[in-house]
Coordinates of C-alpha atoms in Angstrom, one line a residue:
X1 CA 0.0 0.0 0.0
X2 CA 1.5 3.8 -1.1
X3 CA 2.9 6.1 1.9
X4 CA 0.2 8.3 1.2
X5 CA -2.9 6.3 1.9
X6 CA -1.3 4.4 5.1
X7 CA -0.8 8.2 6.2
X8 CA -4.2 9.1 5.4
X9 CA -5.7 5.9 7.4
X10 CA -3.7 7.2 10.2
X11 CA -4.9 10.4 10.0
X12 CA -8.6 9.0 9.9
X13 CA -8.2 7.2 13.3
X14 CA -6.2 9.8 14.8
X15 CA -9.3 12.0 13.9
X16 CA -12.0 9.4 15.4
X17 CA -9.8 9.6 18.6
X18 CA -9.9 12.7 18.8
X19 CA -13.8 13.1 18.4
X20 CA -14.0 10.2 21.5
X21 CA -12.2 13.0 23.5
X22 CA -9.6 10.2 24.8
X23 CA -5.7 10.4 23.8
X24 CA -4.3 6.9 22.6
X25 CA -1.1 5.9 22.0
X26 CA -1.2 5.9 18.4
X27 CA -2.0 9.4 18.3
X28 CA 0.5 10.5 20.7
X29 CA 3.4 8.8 19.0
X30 CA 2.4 10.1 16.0
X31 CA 2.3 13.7 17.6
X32 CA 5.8 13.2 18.9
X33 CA 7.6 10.8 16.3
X34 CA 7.4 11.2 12.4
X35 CA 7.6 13.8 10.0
X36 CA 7.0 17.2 10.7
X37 CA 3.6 17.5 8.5
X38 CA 2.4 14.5 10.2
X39 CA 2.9 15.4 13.5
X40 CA 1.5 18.8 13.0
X41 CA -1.7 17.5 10.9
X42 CA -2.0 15.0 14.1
X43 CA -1.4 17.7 16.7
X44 CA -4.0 19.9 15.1
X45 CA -6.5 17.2 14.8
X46 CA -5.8 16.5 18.6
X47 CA -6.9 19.7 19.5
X48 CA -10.0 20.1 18.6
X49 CA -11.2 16.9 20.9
X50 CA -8.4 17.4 23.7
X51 CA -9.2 16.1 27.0
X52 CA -6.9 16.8 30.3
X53 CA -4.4 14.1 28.9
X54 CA -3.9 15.5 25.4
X55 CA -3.5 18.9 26.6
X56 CA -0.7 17.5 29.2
X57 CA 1.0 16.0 26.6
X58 CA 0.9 18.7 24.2
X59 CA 2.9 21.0 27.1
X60 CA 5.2 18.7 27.4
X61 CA 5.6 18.4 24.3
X62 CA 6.1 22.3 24.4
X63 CA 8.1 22.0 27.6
X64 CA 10.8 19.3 25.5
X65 CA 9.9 16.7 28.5
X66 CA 8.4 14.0 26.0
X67 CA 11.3 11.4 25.2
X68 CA 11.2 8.6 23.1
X69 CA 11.4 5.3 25.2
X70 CA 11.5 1.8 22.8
X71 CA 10.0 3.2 20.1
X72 CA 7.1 5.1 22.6
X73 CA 6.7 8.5 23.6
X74 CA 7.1 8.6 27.3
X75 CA 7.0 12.7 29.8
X76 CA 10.1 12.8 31.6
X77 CA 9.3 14.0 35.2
X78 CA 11.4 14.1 37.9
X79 CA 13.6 11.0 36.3
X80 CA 10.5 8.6 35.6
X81 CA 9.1 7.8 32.6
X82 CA 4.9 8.6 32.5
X83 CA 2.6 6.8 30.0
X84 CA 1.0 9.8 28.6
X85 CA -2.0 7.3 28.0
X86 CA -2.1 5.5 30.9
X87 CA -0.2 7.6 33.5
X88 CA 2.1 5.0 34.6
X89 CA 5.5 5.6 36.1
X90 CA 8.7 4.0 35.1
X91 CA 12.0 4.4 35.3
X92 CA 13.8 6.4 32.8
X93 CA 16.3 4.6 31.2
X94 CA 19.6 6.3 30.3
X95 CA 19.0 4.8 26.5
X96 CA 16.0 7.4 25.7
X97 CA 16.1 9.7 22.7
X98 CA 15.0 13.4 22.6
X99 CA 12.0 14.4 20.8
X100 CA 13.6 17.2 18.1
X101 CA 11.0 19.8 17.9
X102 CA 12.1 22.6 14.9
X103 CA 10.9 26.0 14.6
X104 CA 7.3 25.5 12.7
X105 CA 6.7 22.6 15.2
X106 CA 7.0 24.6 18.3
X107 CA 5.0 27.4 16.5
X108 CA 1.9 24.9 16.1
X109 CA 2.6 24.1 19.7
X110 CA 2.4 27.1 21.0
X111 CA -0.8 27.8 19.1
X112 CA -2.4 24.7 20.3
X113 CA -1.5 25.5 23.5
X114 CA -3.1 29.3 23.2
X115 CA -6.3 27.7 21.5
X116 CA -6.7 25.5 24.3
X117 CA -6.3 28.2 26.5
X118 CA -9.4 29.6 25.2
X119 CA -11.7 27.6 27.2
X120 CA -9.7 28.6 30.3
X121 CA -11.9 29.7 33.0
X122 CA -9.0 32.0 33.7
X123 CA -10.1 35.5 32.2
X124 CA -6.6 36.8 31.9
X125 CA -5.3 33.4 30.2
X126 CA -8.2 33.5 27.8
X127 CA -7.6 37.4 26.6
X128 CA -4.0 36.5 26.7
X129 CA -5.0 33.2 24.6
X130 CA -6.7 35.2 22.0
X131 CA -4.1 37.9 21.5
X132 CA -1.6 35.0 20.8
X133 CA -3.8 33.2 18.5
X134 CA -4.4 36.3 16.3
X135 CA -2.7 36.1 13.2
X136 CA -1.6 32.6 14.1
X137 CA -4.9 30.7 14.0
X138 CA -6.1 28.2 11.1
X139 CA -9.2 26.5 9.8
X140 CA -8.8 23.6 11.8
X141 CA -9.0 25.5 15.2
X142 CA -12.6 26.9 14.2
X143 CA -14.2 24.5 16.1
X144 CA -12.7 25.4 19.0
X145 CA -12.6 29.1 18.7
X146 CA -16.7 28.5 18.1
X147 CA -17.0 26.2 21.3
X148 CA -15.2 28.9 23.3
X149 CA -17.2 31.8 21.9
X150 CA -20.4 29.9 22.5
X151 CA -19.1 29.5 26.7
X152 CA -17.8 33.1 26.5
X153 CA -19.3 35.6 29.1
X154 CA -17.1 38.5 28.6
X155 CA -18.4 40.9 26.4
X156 CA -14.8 41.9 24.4
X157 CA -13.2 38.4 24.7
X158 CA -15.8 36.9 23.4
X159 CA -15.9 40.2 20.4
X160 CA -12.7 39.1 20.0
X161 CA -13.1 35.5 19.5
X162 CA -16.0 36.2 16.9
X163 CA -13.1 38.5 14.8
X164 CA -10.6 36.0 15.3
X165 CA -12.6 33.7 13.5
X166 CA -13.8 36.2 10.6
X167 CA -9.9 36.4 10.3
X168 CA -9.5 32.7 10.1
X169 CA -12.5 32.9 7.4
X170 CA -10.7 35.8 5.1
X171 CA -8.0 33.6 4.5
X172 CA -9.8 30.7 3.7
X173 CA -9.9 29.6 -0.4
X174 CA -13.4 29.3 -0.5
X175 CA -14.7 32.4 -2.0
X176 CA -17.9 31.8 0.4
X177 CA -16.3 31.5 3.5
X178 CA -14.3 34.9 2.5
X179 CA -17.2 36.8 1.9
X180 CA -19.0 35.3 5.8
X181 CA -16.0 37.0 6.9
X182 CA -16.0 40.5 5.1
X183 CA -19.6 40.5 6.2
X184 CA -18.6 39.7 10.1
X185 CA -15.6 42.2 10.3
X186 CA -18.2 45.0 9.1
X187 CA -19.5 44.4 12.6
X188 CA -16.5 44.8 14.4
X189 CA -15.5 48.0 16.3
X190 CA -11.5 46.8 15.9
X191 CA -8.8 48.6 14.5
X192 CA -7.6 45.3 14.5
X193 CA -10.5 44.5 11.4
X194 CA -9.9 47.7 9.5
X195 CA -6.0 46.2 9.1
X196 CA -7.1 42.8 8.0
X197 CA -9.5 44.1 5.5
X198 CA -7.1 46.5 3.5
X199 CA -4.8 43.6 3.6
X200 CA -7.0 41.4 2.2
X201 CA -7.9 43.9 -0.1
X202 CA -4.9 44.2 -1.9
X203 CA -4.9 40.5 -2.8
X204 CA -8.6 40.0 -3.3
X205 CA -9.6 39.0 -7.1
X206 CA -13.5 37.5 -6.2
X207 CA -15.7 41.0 -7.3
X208 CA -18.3 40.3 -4.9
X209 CA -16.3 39.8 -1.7
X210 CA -14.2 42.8 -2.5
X211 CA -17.3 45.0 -3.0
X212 CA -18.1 43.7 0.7
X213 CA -14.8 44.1 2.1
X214 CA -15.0 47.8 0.7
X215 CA -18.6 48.4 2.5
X216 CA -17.0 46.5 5.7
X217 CA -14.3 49.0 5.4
X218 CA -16.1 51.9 5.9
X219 CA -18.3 50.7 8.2
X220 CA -15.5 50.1 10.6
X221 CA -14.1 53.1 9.8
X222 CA -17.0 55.0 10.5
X223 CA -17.3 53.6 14.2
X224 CA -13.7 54.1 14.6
X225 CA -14.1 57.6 14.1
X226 CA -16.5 57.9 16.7
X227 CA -13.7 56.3 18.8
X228 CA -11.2 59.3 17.9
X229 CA -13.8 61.8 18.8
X230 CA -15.0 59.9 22.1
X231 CA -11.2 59.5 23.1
X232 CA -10.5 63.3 22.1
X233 CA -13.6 64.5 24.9
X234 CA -12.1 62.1 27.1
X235 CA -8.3 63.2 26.7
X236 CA -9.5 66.5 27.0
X237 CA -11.6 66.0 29.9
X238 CA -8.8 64.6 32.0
X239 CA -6.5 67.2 31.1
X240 CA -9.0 69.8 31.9
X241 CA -9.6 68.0 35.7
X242 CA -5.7 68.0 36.0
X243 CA -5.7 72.3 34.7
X244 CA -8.9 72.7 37.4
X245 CA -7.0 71.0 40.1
X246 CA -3.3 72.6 39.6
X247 CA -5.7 75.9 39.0
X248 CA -8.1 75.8 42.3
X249 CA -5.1 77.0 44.4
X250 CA -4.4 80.2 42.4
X251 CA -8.3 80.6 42.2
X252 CA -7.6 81.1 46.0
X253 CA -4.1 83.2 46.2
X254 CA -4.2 84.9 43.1
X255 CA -8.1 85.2 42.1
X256 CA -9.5 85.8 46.0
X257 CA -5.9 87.2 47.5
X258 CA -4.5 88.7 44.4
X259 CA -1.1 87.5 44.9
X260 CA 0.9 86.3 41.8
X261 CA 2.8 83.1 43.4
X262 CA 5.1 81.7 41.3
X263 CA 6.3 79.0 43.6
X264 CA 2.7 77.6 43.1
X265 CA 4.2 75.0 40.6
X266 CA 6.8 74.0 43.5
X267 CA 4.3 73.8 46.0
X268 CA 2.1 71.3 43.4
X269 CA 5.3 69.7 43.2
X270 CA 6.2 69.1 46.9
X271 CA 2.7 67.2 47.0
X272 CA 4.3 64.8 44.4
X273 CA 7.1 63.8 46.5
X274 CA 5.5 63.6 49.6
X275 CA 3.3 61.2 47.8
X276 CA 6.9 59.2 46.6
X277 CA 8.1 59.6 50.3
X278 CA 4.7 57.9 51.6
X279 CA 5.1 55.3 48.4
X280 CA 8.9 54.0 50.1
X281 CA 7.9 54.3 53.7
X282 CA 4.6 51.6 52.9
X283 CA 7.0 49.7 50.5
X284 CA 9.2 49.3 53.2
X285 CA 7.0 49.4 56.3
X286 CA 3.9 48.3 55.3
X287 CA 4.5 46.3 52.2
X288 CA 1.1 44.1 52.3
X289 CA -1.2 47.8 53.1
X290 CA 0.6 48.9 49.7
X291 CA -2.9 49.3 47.5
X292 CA -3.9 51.9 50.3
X293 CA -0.7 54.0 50.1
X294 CA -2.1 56.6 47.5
X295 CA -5.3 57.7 50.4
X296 CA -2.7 57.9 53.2
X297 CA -0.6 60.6 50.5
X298 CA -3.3 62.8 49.9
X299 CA -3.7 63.9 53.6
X300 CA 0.0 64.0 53.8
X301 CA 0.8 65.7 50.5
X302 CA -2.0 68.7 51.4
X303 CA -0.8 69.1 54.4
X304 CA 3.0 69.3 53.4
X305 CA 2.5 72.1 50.5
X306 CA 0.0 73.9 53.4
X307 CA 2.8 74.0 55.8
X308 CA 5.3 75.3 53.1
X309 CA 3.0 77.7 52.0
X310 CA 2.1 79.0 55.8
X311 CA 5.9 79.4 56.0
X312 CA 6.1 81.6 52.6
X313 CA 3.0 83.5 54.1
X314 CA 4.3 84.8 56.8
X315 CA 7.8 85.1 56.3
X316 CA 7.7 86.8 52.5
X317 CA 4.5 87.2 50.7
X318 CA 3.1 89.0 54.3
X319 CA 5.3 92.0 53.7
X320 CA 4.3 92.5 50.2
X321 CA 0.7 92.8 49.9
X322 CA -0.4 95.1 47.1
X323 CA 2.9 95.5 45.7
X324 CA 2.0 92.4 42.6
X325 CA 6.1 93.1 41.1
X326 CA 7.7 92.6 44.3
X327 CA 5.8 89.6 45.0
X328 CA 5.9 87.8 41.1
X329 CA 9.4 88.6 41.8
X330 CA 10.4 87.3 45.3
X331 CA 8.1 84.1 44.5
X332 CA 9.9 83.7 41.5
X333 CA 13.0 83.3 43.7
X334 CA 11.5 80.8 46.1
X335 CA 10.3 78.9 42.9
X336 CA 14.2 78.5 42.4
X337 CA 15.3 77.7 45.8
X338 CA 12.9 75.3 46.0
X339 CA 13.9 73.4 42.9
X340 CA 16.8 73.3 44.1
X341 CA 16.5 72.1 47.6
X342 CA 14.1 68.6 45.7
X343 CA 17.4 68.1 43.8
X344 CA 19.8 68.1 46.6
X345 CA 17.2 65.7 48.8
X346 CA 16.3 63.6 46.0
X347 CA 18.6 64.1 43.0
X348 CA 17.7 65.7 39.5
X349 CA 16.7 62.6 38.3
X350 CA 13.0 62.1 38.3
X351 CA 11.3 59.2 40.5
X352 CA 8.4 56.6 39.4
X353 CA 5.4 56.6 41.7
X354 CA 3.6 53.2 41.7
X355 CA -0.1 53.2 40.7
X356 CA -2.1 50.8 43.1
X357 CA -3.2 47.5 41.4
X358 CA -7.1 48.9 41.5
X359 CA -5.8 52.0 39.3
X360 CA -4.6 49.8 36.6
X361 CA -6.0 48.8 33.9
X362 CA -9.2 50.6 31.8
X363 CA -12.6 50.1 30.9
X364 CA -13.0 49.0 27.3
X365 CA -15.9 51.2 25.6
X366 CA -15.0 50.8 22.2
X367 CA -12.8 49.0 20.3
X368 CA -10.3 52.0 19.8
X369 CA -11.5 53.7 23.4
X370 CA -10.3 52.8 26.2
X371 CA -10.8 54.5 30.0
X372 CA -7.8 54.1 32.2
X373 CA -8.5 54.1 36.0
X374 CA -5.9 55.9 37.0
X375 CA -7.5 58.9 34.9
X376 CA -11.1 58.3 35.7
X377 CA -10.2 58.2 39.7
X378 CA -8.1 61.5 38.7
X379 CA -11.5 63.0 37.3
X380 CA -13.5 62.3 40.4
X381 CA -10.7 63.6 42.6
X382 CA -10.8 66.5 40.7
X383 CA -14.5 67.2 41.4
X384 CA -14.0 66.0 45.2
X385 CA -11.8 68.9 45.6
X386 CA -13.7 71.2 44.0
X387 CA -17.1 70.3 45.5
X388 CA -14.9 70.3 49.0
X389 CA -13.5 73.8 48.2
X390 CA -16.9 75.2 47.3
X391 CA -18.6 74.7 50.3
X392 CA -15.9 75.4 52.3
X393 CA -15.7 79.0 50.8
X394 CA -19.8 79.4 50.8
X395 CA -20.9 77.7 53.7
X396 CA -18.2 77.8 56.5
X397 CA -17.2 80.1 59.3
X398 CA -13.4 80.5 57.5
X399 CA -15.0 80.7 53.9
X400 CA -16.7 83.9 55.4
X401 CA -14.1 85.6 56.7
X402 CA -12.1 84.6 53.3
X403 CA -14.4 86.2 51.4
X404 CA -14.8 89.0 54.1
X405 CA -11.2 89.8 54.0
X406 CA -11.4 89.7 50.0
X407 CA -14.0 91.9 49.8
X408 CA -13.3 94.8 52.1
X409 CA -10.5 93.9 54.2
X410 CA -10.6 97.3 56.7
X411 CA -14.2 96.8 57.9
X412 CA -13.5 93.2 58.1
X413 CA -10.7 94.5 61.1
X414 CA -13.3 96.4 62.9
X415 CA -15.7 93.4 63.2
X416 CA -13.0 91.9 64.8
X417 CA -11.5 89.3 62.4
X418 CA -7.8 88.7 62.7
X419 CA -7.1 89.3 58.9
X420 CA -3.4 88.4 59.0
X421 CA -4.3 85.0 60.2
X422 CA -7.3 84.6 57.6
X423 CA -4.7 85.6 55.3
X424 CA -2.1 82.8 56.6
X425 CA -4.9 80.5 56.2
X426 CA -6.1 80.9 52.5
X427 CA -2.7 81.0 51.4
X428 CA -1.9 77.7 53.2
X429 CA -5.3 76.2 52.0
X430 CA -4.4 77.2 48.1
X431 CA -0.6 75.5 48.8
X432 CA -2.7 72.8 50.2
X433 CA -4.9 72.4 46.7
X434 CA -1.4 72.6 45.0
X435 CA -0.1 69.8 46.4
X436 CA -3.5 67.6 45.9
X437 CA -2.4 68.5 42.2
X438 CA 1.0 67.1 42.9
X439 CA -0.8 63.9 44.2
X440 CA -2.8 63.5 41.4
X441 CA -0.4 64.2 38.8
X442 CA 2.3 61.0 40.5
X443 CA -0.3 59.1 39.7
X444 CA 0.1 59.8 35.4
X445 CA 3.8 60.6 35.2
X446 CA 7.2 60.8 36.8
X447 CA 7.8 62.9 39.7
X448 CA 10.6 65.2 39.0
X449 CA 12.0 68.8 40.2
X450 CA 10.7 70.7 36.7
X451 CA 7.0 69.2 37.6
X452 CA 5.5 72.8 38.1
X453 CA 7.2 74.3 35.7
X454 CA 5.1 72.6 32.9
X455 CA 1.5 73.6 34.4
X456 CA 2.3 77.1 36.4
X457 CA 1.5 79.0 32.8
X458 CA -1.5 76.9 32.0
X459 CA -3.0 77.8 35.3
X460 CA -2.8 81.2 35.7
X461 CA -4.6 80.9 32.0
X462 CA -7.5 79.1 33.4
X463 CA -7.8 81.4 36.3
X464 CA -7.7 84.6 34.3
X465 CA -9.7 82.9 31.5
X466 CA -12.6 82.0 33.7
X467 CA -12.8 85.1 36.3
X468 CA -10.3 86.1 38.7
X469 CA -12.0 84.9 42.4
X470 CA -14.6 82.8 40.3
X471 CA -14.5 78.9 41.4
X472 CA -17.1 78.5 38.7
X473 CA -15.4 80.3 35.7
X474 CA -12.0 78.0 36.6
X475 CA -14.3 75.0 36.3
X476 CA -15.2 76.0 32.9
X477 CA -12.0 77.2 31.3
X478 CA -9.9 73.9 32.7
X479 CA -12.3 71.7 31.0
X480 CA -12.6 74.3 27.9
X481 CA -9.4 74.7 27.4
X482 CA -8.5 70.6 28.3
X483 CA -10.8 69.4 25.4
X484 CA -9.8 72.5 22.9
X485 CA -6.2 71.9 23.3
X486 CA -6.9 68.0 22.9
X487 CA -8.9 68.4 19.7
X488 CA -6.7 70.9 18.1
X489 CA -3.7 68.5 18.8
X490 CA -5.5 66.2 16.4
X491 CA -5.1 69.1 13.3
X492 CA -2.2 70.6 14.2
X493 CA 0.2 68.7 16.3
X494 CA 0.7 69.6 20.0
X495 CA 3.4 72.8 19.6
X496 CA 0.8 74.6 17.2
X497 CA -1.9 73.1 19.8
X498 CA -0.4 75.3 22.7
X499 CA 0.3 78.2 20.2
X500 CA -3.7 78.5 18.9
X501 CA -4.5 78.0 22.6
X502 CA -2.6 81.0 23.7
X503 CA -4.0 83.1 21.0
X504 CA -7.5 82.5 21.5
X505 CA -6.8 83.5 25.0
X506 CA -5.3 86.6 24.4
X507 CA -8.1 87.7 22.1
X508 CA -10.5 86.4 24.5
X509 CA -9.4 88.6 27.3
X510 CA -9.0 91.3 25.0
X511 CA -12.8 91.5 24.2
X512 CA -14.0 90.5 27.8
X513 CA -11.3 91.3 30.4
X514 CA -13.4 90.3 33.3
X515 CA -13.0 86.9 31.9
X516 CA -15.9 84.4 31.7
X517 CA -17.7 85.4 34.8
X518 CA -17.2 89.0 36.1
X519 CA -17.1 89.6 39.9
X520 CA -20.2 91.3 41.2
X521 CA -19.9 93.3 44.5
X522 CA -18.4 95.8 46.0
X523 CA -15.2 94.0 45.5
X524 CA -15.8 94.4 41.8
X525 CA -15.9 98.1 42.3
X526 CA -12.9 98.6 44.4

């Protein structure tokens, strides 16, 4: 009888074991000994019905711990010879012979392995399952890939799965199956399927599946549009929340106190390493609390720039009330000798700040947008701190005398209210906000001396832009100018971004100086 129809017999009961779900010896010698298409054709049909024995052999197969024991296949483990079929141990004799595995053979390996995977009820193995199988996957893994979409109960896994196997299909060489495909990825929300389909194509030569792919096409890239757009608001959204927080502080010293700090960048960026200091003392300390080290840092981090900012109060800006040169200039100063003091305590290189392990990751809206915690949590603490400095400013006994002191600071003096203190006190409250900035900013980039230096400019923008002493009109310009900036990076690139920004501001303030909402009072009078 030929080669070729002894190998096909083979192949016929390899294939009727592998629909009983059992592994027999027959098939795993073949899997292990023999020419490389035979043992692949074998290991692929062995897939598709594996049980708990197959897919044990199949990783050691992968692992190089199958050797070849008179003329069996045998797993080497822990210098005993198991039946893969039977599970018996044996010695390992010294006269075995390594199974040779080449390159294509441990490729089909590991892809038998990852298909297998998908019906892991592991959720991280699965997604990681799928991502190796794209690309890699072939006809005769569809029934699996089906069986695992059919048990799937994640929403983009099993999205995934359902493109992995319209990607299988677009390769296939019938003309039908290509076209099930081009109609399937036209359903997809995937960059991922966009890719495949201009690939495809450009080799394409059946009219009526290219005339779907090209409908496909633009379906996709219709919805991925949306995704730009959607991921644009976002982008712009937490940049704006960043902007409001670095931005409430000057609201307070420069829009309530009318002092021009420039050492409000430092003071955002003292929060920062306070927030690194708290990072080492629970990595060291309190290594298995580590996920709760970012709440413990925003107490500490207010209260560190508070403190430093108490300290400039009274020792500098104090002296210099109503004289706006003197004190640009003198903070200016302090801006410098702060810098410098960060670089001789922690060096001029910039630190990493760990995100906790419930601020990784994202939430998967579309197939191009993405929601990373650590920038949603950002948002909401951006909103905390601004609901928390609104009604501390409108509804409590210190708000009062703030806005007493702002307002008309000589009869606030004759009703008896210490205004120096009050003074000390909203200056240390807008350091405080500063280094709640520095907080949240750790948490989306290094931590470095030159951390305020990037944001001081933007801030006073969004203070001026929305109403000097206005919490509302900050709230507005930070997100404004957060999503404006992001959208016009899109067009222009983010250099020209910052530049059209700036010039929209200026001509902004030039028509409505006040800014967006005007002071009313008698403190818009004075």
């Amino acid at each position: 009888m030929p080669y070729r129809i002894l190998q096909g017999l083979c192949l016929a009961m390899l294939c009727l074991a592998g629909s009983a779900h059992a592994l027999t010896a027959e098939q795993a010698k073949t899997m292990a000994v023999g020419e490389g298409d035979t043992r692949i054709e074998a290991l692929r049909i062995a897939v598709t019905g594996a049980d708990e024995k197959t897919i044990a052999f199949i990783q050691a197969l992968a692992d190089d711990a199958v050797k070849i024991v008179a003329n069996r296949p045998v797993i080497a483990k822990d210098g005993k010879a198991v039946d893969p079929v039977t599970g018996t141990e044996t010695a390992l004799p010294d006269t075995f012979e390594d199974v040779m595995n080449n390159n294509r053979m441990r490729g089909e390996l590991d892809g038998a392995l990852a298909a297998l995977q998908l019906l892991s009820t592991d959720v991280t193995v699965r997604r990681a399952a799928v991502k190796t199988l794209q690309g890699d996957a072939d006809e005769g893994k569809l029934p699996l890939i089906a069986k695992a979409r059919a048990q799937e109960t994640v929403a983009d896994i099993k999205d995934q799965l359902e493109q992995l196997r319209a990607a299988v299909l677009l390769g296939s060489s019938d003309a039908a199956k290509r076209l099930e495909a081009a109609t399937l990825l036209g359903q997809s929300a995937q960059a991922t399927a966009k890719t495949l389909m201009v690939e495809r194509l450009q080799t394409e030569a059946d009219a009526q599946v290219k005339s779907r792919l090209e409908l496909s096409l633009r379906q996709v890239e219709a919805r991925l549009a949306w995704g730009d757009r959607l991921g644009a608001v976002f982008s712009g959204i937490s940049l704006g929340s960043i902007l409001l927080l670095v931005a409430l502080g000057l609201a307070i010293t420069y829009g309530l106190m009318g002092v021009i700090n420039m050492a409000h960048g430092e003071l955002m960026m003292i929060g920062a390493y306070a927030t690194y200091v708290v990072q080492g003392l629970f990595q060291k300390y309190l290594p298995g609390a580590f996920d709760w080290y970012l709440l413990a840092s925003v107490p500490v981090a207010f209260m560190a720039s508070a403190l430093v900012g108490a300290a400039l109060e009274r020792s500098v800006i104090r002296f210099l009330y109503g004289r706006p040169l003197e004190t640009l200039l003198a903070t200016w100063g302090i801006s410098l000798m702060l810098m410098q003091l960060v670089r001789t305590l922690f060096g001029a290189q910039n630190v990493g700040v760990e995100n906790p392990s419930w601020m990784s990751g994202g939430v998967q809206v579309l197939g191009n947008l993405s929601l990373p915690y650590n920038r949603l949590v950002i948002v909401g603490f951006a909103f905390a701190v601004l609901f928390g400095v609104w009604f501390m400013i409108t509804k409590t006994r210190l708000g009062l005398f703030v806005r007493g002191v702002t307002q008309n600071r000589p009869i606030a003096s004759c009703m008896g209210v210490n205004t120096a203190r009050i003074d000390t006190y909203a200056f240390a409250l807008g350091s405080g906000i500063a280094g709640l900035a520095g907080c949240a900013l750790s948490q989306v980039g290094n931590v470095g001396p030159d951390l305020g230096q990037g944001y001081i400019v933007d801030s006073f923008m969004v203070v001026v832009l929305g109403g000097v002493g206005q919490l509302a009109g900050t709230v507005y310009a930070a997100l404004g100018l957060g999503v404006l900036a992001k959208f016009l990076e899109g067009w222009t690139g983010a250099v020209l971004a910052k530049i059209a920004v700036l010039v929209f501001i200026v001509i902004f303030i030039q028509k409505r100086p006040q800014g967006i909402f005007a002071m009313k009072g008698r403190s818009a009078e004075a």
